[in-house]
Coordinates of C-alpha atoms in Angstrom, one line a residue:
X235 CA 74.9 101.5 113.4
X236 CA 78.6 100.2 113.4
X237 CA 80.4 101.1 109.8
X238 CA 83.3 100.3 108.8
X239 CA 84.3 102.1 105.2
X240 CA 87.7 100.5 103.8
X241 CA 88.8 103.0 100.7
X242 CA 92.3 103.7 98.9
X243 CA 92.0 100.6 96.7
X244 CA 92.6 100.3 93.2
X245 CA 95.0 99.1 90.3
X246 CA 98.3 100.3 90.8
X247 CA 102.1 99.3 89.6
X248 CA 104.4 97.1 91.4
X249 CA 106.3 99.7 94.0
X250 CA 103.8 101.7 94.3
X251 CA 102.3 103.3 97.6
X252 CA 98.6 103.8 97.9
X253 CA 97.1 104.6 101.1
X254 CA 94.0 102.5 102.5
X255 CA 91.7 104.3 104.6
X256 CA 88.9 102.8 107.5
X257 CA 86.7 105.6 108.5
X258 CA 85.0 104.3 111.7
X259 CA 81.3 105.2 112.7
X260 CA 79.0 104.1 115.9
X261 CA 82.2 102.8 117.9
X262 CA 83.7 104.6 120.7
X263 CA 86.9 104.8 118.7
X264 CA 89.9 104.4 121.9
X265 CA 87.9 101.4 123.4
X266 CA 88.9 99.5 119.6
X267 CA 91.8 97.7 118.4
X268 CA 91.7 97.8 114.5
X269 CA 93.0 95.9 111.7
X270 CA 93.6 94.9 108.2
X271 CA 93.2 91.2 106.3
X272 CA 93.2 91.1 103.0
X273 CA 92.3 87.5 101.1
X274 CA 93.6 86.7 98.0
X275 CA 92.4 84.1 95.4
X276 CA 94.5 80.1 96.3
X277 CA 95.9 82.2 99.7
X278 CA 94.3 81.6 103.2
X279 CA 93.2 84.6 105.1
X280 CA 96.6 87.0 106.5
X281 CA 96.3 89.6 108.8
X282 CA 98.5 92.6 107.7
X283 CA 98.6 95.2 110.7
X284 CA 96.8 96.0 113.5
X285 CA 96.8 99.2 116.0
X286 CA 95.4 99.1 119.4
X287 CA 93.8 103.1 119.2
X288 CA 93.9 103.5 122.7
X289 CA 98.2 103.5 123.2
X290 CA 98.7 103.2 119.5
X291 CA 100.6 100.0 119.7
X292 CA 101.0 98.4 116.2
X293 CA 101.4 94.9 115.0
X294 CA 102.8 93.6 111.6
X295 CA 102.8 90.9 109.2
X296 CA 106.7 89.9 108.6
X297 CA 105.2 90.0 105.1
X298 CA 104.4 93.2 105.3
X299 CA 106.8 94.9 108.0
X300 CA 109.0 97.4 107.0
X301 CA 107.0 98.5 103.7
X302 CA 103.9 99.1 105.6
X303 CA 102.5 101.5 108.3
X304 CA 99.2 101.9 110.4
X305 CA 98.2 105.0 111.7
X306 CA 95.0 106.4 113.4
X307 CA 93.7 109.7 113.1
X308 CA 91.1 110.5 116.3
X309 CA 89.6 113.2 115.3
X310 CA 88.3 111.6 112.0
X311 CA 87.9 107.5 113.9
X312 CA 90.2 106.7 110.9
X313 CA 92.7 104.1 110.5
X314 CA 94.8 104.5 107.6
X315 CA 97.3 101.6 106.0
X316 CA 99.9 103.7 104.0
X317 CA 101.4 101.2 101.9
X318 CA 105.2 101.0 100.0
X319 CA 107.0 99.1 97.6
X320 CA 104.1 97.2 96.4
X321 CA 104.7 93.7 95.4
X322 CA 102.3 91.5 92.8
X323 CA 101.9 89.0 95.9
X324 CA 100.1 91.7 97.9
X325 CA 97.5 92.1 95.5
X326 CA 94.1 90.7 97.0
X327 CA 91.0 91.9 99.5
X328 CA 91.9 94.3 101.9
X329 CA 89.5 94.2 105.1
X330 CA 89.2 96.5 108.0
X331 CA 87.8 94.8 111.0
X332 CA 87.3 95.7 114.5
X333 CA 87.7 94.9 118.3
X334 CA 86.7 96.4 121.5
X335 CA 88.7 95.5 124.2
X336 CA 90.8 93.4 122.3
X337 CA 94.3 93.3 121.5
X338 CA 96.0 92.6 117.8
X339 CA 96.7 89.2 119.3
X340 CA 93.0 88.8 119.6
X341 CA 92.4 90.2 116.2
X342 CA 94.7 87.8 113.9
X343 CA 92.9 84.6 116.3
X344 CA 89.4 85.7 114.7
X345 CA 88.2 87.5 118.1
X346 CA 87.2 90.6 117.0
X347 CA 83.5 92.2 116.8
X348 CA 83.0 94.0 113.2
X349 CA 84.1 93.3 109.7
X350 CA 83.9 95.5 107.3
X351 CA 83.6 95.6 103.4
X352 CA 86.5 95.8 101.8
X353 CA 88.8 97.7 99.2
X354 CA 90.5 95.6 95.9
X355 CA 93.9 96.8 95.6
X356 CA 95.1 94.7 92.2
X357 CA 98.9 95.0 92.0
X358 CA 100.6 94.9 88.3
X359 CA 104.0 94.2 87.6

C-alpha cells in the first residue's frame, strides 16, 4: 500500500522553525514529484513547495519562498519541509501529496496521484 506519513507538526511561537517530515512507502520514490498544501480555516487550498525527487528541482510559494526549504532524503523516501521565521498566517493543515511522472506544475493544478494525512502546525504570536 501507498503511505504517505506527514509529522513535525505542532504548536509553536511566531519565528519559529519546525521541521515537517513525509516518509514515503509503496512508491518508487525518483519516479515522484512531492509536495506540501496546507488548508487553513476562511483560506482556499495553497500549495507551499514542491520537489521533483528525480533532479531535485524545487518550487515555492512566494508566500513561503525564502523562509522555507524542501529537501529529500533517498535513502529514507523522505521529504522534509524545514520551516523559518514562522508567521501566525502560516498556521493551518499541512498535506504531503504525491505525483508520478508529474511535475510541481502538475501538482499545484490538482494532478497528482496520493494525498496523505496531514500534520497541524498552530502558529502563536
Amino acid at each position: 500500500d501507498v503511505q504517505l506519513q506527514a509529522s513535525g507538526g505542532g504548536l509553536v511561537q511566531a519565528g519559529g522553525s519546525p521541521r515537517l517530515s513525509c516518509a514515503t512507502s509503496g512508491i518508487t520514490f525518483d519516479d515522484y514529484a512531492i509536495g506540501w498544501f496546507r488548508q487553513a480555516p476562511g483560506k482556499e487550498r495553497e500549495g507551499v513547495s514542491c520537489i521533483e525527487i528525480s533532479d531535485r528541482s524545487t518550487d515555492y510559494a512566494n508566500s513561503v519562498k525564502g523562509r522555507f526549504t524542501i529537501s529529500s532524503d533517498n535513502a529514507k523516501n523522505t521529504v522534509y519541509l524545514q520551516m523559518t521565521s514562522l508567521k501566525p498566517e502560516d498556521t493551518g493543515v499541512y498535506y504531503c501529496v504525491a505525483g508520478s511522472g508529474y511535475g510541481c506544475y502538475d501538482l499545484w493544478t490538482g494532478e497528482f496521484d496520493y494525498w496523505g494525512q496531514g500534520t497541524q502546525v498552530t502558529v502563536s504570536s
